[in-house]
Short mmCIF file of C-alpha atoms in Angstrom, two decimals:
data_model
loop_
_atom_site.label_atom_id
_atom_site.label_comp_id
_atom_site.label_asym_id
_atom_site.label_seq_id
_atom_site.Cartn_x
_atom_site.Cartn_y
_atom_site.Cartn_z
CA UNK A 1386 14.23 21.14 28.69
CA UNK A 1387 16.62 23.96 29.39
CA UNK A 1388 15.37 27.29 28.77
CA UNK A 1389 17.49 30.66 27.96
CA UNK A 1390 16.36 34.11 27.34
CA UNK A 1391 19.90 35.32 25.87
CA UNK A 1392 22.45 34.00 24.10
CA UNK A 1393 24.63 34.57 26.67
CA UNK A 1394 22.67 31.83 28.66
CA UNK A 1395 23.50 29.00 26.41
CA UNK A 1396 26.84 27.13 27.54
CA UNK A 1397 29.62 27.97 25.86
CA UNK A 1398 30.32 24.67 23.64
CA UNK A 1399 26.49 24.24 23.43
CA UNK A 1400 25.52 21.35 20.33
CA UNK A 1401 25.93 20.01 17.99
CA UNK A 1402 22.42 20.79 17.45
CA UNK A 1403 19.39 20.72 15.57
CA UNK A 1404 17.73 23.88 15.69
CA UNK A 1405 13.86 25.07 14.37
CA UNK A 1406 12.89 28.97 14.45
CA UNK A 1407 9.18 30.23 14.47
CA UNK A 1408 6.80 32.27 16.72
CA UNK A 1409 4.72 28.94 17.69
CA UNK A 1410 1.88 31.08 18.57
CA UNK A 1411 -0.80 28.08 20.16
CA UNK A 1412 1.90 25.45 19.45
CA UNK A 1413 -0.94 23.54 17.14
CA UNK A 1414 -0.86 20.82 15.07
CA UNK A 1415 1.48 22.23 12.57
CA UNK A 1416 4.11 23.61 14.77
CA UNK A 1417 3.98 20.13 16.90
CA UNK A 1418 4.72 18.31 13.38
CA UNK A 1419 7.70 20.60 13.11
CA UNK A 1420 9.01 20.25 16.41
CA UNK A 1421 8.35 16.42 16.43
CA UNK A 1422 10.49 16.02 12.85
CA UNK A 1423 12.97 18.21 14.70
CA UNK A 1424 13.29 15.47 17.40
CA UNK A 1425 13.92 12.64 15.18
CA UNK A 1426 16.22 14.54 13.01
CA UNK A 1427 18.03 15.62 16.04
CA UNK A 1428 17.94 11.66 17.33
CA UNK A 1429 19.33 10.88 14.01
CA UNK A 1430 22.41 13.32 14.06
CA UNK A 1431 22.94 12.52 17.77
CA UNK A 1432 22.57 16.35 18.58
CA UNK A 1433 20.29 18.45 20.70
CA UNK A 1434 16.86 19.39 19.47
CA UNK A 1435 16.31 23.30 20.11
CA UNK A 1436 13.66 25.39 18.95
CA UNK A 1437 14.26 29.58 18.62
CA UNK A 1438 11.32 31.74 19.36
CA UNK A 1439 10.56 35.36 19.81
CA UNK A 1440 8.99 36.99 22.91
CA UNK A 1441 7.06 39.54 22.21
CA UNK A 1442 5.56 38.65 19.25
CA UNK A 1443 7.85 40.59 16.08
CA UNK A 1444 4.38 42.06 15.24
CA UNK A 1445 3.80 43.84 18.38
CA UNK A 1446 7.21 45.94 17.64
CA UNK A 1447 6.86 46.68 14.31
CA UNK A 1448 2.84 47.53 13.69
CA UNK A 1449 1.37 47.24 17.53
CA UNK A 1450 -1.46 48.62 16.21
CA UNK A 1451 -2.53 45.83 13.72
CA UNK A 1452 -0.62 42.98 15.56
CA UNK A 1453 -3.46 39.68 16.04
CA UNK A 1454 -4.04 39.10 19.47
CA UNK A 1455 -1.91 36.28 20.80
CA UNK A 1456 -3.51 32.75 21.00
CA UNK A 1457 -1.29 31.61 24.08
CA UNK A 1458 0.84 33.26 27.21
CA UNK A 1459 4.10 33.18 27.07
CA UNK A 1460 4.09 30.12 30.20
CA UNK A 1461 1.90 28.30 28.21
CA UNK A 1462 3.69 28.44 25.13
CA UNK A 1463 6.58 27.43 26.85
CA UNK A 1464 5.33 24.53 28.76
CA UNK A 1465 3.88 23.22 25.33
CA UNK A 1466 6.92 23.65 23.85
CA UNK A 1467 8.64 21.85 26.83
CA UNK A 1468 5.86 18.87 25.99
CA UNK A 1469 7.51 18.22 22.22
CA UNK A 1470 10.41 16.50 23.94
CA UNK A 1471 12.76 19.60 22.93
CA UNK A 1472 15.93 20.25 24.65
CA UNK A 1473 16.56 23.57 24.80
CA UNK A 1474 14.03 26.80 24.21
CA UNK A 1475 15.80 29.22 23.14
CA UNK A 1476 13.52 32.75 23.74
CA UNK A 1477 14.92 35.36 22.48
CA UNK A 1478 13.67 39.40 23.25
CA UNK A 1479 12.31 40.72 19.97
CA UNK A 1480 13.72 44.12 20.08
CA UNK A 1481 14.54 46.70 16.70
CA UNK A 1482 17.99 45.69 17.07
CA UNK A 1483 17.43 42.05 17.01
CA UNK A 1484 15.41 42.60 14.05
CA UNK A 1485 18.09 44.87 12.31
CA UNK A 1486 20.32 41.68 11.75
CA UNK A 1487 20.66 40.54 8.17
CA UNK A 1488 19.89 36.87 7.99
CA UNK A 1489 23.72 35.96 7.69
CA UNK A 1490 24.24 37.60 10.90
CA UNK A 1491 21.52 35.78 13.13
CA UNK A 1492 22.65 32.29 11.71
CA UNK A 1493 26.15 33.20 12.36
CA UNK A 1494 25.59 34.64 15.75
CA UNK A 1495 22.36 32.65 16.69
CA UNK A 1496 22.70 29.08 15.03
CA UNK A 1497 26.18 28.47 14.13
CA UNK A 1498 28.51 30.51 17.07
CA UNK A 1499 25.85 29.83 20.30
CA UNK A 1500 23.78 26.69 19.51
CA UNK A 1501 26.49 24.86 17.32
CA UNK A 1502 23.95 23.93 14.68
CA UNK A 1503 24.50 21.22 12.43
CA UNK A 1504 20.99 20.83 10.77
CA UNK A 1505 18.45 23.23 10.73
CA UNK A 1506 14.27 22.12 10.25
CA UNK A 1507 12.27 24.35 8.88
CA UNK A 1508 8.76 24.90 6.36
CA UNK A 1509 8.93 26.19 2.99
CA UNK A 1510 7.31 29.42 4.56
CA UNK A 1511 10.55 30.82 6.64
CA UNK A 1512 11.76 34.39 6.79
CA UNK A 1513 14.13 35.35 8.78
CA UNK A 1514 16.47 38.44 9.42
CA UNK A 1515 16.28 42.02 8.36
CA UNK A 1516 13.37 42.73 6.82
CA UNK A 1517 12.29 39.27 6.65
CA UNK A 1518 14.42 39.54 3.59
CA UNK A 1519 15.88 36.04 4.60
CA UNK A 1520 14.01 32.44 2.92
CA UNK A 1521 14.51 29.12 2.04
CA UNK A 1522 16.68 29.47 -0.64
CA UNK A 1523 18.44 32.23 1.99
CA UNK A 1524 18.85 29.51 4.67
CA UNK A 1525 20.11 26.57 2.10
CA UNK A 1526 22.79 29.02 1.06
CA UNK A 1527 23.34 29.66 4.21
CA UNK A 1528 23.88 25.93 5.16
CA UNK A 1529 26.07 25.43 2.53
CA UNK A 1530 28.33 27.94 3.68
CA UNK A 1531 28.43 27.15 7.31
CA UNK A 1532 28.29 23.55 6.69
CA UNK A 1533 25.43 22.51 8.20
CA UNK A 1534 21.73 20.60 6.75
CA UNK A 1535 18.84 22.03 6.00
CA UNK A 1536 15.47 19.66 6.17
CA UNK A 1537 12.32 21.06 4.72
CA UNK A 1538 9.06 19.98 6.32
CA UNK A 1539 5.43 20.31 4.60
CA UNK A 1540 2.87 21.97 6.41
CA UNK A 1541 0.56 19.54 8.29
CA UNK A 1542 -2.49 19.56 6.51
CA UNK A 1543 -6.30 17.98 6.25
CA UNK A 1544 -4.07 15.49 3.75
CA UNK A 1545 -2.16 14.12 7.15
CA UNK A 1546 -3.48 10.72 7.87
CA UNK A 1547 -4.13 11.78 11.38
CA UNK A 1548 -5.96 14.48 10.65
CA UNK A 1549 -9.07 14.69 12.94
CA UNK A 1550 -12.55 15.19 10.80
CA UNK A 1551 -12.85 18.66 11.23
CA UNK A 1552 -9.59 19.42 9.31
CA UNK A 1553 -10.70 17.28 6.16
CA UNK A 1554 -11.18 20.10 4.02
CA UNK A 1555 -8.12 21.76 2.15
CA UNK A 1556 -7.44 24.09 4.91
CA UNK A 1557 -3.68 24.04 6.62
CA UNK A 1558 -3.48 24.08 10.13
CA UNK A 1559 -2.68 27.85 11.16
CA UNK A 1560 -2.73 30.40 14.09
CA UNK A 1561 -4.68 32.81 12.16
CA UNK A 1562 -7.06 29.67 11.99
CA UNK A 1563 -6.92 29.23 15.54
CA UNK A 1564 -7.80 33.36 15.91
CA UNK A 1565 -10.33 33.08 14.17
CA UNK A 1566 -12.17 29.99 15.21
CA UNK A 1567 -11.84 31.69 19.04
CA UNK A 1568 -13.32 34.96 18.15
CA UNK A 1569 -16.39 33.15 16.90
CA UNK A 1570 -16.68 31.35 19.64
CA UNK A 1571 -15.83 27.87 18.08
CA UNK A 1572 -13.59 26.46 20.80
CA UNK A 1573 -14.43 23.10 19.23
CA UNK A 1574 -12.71 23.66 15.97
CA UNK A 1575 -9.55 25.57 17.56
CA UNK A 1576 -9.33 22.43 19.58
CA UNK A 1577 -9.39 20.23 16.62
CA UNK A 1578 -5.94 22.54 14.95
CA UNK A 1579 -4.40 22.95 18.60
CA UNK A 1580 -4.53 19.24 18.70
CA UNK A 1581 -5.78 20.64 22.49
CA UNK A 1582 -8.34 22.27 24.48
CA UNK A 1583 -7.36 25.87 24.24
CA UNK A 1584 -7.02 28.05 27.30
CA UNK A 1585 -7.03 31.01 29.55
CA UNK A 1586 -4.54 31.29 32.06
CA UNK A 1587 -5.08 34.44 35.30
CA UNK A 1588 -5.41 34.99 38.97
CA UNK A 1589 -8.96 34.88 40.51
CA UNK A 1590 -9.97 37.94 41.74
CA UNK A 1591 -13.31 39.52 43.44
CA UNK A 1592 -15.89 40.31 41.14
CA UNK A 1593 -19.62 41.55 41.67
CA UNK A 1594 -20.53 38.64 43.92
CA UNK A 1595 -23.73 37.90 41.99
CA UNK A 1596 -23.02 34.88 40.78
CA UNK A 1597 -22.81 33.75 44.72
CA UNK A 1598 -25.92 35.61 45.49
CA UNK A 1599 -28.03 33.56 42.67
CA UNK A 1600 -26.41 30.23 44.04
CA UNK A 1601 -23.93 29.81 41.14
CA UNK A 1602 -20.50 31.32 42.66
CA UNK A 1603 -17.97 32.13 39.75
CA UNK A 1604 -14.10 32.48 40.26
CA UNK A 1605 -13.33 35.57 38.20
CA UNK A 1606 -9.83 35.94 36.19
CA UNK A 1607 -8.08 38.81 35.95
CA UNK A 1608 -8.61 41.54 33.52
CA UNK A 1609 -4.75 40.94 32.59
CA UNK A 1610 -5.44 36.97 32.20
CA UNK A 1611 -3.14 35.71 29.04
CA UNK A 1612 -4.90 33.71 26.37
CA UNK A 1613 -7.21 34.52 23.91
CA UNK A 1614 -10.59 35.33 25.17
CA UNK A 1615 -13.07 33.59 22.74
CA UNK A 1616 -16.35 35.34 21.68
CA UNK A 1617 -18.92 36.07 24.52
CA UNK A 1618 -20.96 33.58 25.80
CA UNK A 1619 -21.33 30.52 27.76
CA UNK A 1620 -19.19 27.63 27.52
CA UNK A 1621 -18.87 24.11 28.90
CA UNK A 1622 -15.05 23.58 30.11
CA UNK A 1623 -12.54 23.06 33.33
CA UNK A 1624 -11.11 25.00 35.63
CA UNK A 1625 -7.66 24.07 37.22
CA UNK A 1626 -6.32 25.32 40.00
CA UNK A 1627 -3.45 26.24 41.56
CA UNK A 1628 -2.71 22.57 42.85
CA UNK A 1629 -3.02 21.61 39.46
CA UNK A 1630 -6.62 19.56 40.21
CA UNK A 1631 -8.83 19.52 37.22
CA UNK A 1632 -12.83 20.80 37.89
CA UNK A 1633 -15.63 21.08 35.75
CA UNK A 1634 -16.70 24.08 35.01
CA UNK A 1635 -19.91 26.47 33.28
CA UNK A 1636 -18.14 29.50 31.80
CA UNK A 1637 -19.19 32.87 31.10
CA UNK A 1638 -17.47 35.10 28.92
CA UNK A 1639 -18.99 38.34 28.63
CA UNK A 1640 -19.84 42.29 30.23
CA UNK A 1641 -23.03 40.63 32.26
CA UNK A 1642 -25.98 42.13 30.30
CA UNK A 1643 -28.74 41.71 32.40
CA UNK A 1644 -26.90 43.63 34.66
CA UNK A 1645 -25.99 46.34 32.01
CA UNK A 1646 -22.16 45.03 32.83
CA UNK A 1647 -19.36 47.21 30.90
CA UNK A 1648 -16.46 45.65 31.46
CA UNK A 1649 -15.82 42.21 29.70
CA UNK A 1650 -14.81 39.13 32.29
CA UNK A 1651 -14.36 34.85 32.16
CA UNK A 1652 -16.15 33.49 35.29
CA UNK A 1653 -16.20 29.87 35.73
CA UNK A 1654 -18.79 28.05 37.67
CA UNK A 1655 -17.06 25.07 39.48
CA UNK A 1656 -19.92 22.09 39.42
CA UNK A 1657 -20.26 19.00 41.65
CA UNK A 1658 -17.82 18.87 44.00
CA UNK A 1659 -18.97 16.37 46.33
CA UNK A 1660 -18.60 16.78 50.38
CA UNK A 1661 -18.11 20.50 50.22
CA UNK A 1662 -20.70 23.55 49.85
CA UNK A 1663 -19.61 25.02 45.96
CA UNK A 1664 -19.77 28.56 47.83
CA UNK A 1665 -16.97 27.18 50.58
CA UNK A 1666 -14.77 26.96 47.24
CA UNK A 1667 -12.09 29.92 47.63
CA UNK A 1668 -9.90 30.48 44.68
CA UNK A 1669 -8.96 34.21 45.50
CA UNK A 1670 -5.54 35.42 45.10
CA UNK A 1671 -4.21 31.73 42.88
CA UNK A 1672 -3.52 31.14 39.46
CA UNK A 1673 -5.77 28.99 37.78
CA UNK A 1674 -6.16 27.79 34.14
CA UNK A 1675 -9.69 27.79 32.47
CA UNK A 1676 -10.34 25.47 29.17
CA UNK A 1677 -12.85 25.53 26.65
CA UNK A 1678 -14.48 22.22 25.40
CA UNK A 1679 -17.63 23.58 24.08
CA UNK A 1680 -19.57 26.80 23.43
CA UNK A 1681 -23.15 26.16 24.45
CA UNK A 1682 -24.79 29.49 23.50
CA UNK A 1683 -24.34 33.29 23.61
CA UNK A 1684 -24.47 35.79 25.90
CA UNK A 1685 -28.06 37.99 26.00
CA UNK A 1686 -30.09 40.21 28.73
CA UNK A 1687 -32.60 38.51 30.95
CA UNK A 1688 -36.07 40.13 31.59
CA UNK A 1689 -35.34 39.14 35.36
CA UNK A 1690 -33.52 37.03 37.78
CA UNK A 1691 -35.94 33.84 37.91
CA UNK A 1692 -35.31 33.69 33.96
CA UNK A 1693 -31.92 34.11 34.50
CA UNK A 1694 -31.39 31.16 37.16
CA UNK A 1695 -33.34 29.10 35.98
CA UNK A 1696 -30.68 29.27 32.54
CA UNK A 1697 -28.02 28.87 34.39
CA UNK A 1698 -29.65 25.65 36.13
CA UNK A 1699 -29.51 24.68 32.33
CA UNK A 1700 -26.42 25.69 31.51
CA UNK A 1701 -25.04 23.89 34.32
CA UNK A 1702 -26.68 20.57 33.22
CA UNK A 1703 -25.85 20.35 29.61
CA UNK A 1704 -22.11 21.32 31.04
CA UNK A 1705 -22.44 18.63 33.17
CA UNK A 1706 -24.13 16.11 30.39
CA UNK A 1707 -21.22 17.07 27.74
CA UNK A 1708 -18.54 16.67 30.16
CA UNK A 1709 -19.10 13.29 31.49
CA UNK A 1710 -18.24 12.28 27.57
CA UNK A 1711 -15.62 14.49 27.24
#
């Protein structure tokens, strides 16, 4: 997949292509419809499939205060936009200028002039431009007078035949679904409308080294980790590291309240790693990836340290029983 930041990245000549435009915060089920009708429509035109997205989000600039809380990193997003089979990522800065174009002057300058569009796939749902004041009817219009298609795609929905069970309800499959699922701790369901395990992505650093000194070492992520941070508690999931090998994992999410913690963490317990000590397990200073698989109970105070291992022993069991079946 190539990748540009700026228009002035793309090769002059770039296309014909087939071009998509959304945020693709979590790239779940519903954006990976999208960008998987934008790969056969692309295959069917015998142009390039490219997808235009925004970094940062357009709600961070214009109401930072009440913007949601992004599901995904921006490296994440981008390798599962990479995944889709796209070839080119356009990510463009989302800056007050950008945003001050009318929506004949971003598909002029953006689709027609740089990516050399010749159909565009979109939902019913699209705004685009200044103001947002740009829609479907904006972008047909638009196609007619540039001369290129426009393909409408319905949202993917619990009516898809590959819907999993959870989504069987009348529910569409949506980031602010996704959001919300995570902040309640339900890592299961945002699984089900990712159509993937959803995860944290930061660099191990030290932490209070209690975890080691109750014989249950954690690797602690950053305080600037990207990814939602689901609800406290504790979690059954996998750690990957830096070499890109996948280990089970008991994670904590949460200020440590038997300890009258204040600051809010993820610590992930690496389990059963045969022919080495868990303790001799170094992560410091590397990038790892923690994912969520299931939430297994919340986070509460202790009355003292033999309750509090001897929950953890648990903890690490029924991690270990719903992994082996994951």
């Amino acid at each position: 997949m190539h990748y540009w930041k700026d228009l002035a990245e793309v090769p002059s000549g770039y296309g014909p292509s087939v071009v998509t435009l959304g945020n693709f915060d979590g790239v779940h089920r519903g954006h990976q419809r999208v960008l998987e009708t934008l790969v056969d429509t692309a295959a069917r035109h015998d142009a390039k499939a490219v997808a235009i997205s925004f970094d940062p989000h357009p709600a961070q600039v214009h109401r930072p205060e009440t913007a949601p809380p992004q599901i995904m990193g921006l490296q994440d997003r981008i390798e599962a936009l990479a995944e889709s089979g796209i070839d080119g990522l356009l990510m463009m800065r989302y800056t007050l200028e950008l945003a001050s174009n009318t929506p004949e002057e971003f598909v002029r300058t953006v689709m027609v002039e740089t990516l050399g569009t010749c159909a565009v796939v979109i939902g019913h749902d699209v705004r685009f431009g200044k103001d947002n004041s740009g829609d479907l009817r904006t972008m047909q219009e638009l196609g007619e007078h540039f001369g290129f298609a426009v393909h409408v795609i319905e949202e993917y929905s619990s009516h898809q035949p590959d819907a999993p069970d959870i989504l069987h309800g009348d529910r569409r499959c949506s980031s602010t679904w996704v959001r919300e699922a995570l902040m309640e701790g339900d890592v299961a369901t945002a699984a089900q409308v990712l159509g993937r395990l959803h995860r944290v992505r930061g660099e191990v650093v030290h932490g209070d080294a209690r975890g080691r000194d109750l014989g249950f070492p954690t690797a602690n992520l950053s305080p600037d980790s990207s990814g939602l941070v689901p609800a406290d508690g504790v979690y059954a999931g996998w750690l990957i590291d830096a070499s890109g090998i996948r280990w089970p994992a008991a994670i904590s999410v949460g200020s440590n309240p038997t300890f009258a913690g204040a600051s809010r963490r993820v610590e992930a317990h690496v389990i059963d790693r045969p022919g080495q000590a868990v303790e001799d397990f170094n992560l410091y200073g590397q990038t790892v990836v923690v994912e969520f698989v299931a939430r297994l109970r919340g986070m509460v105070a202790f009355n003292g340290l033999d309750e509090l291992i001897a929950q953890m022993a648990l903890d690490v069991a029924q991690t270990r029983a719903l992994l082996s079946t994951d």
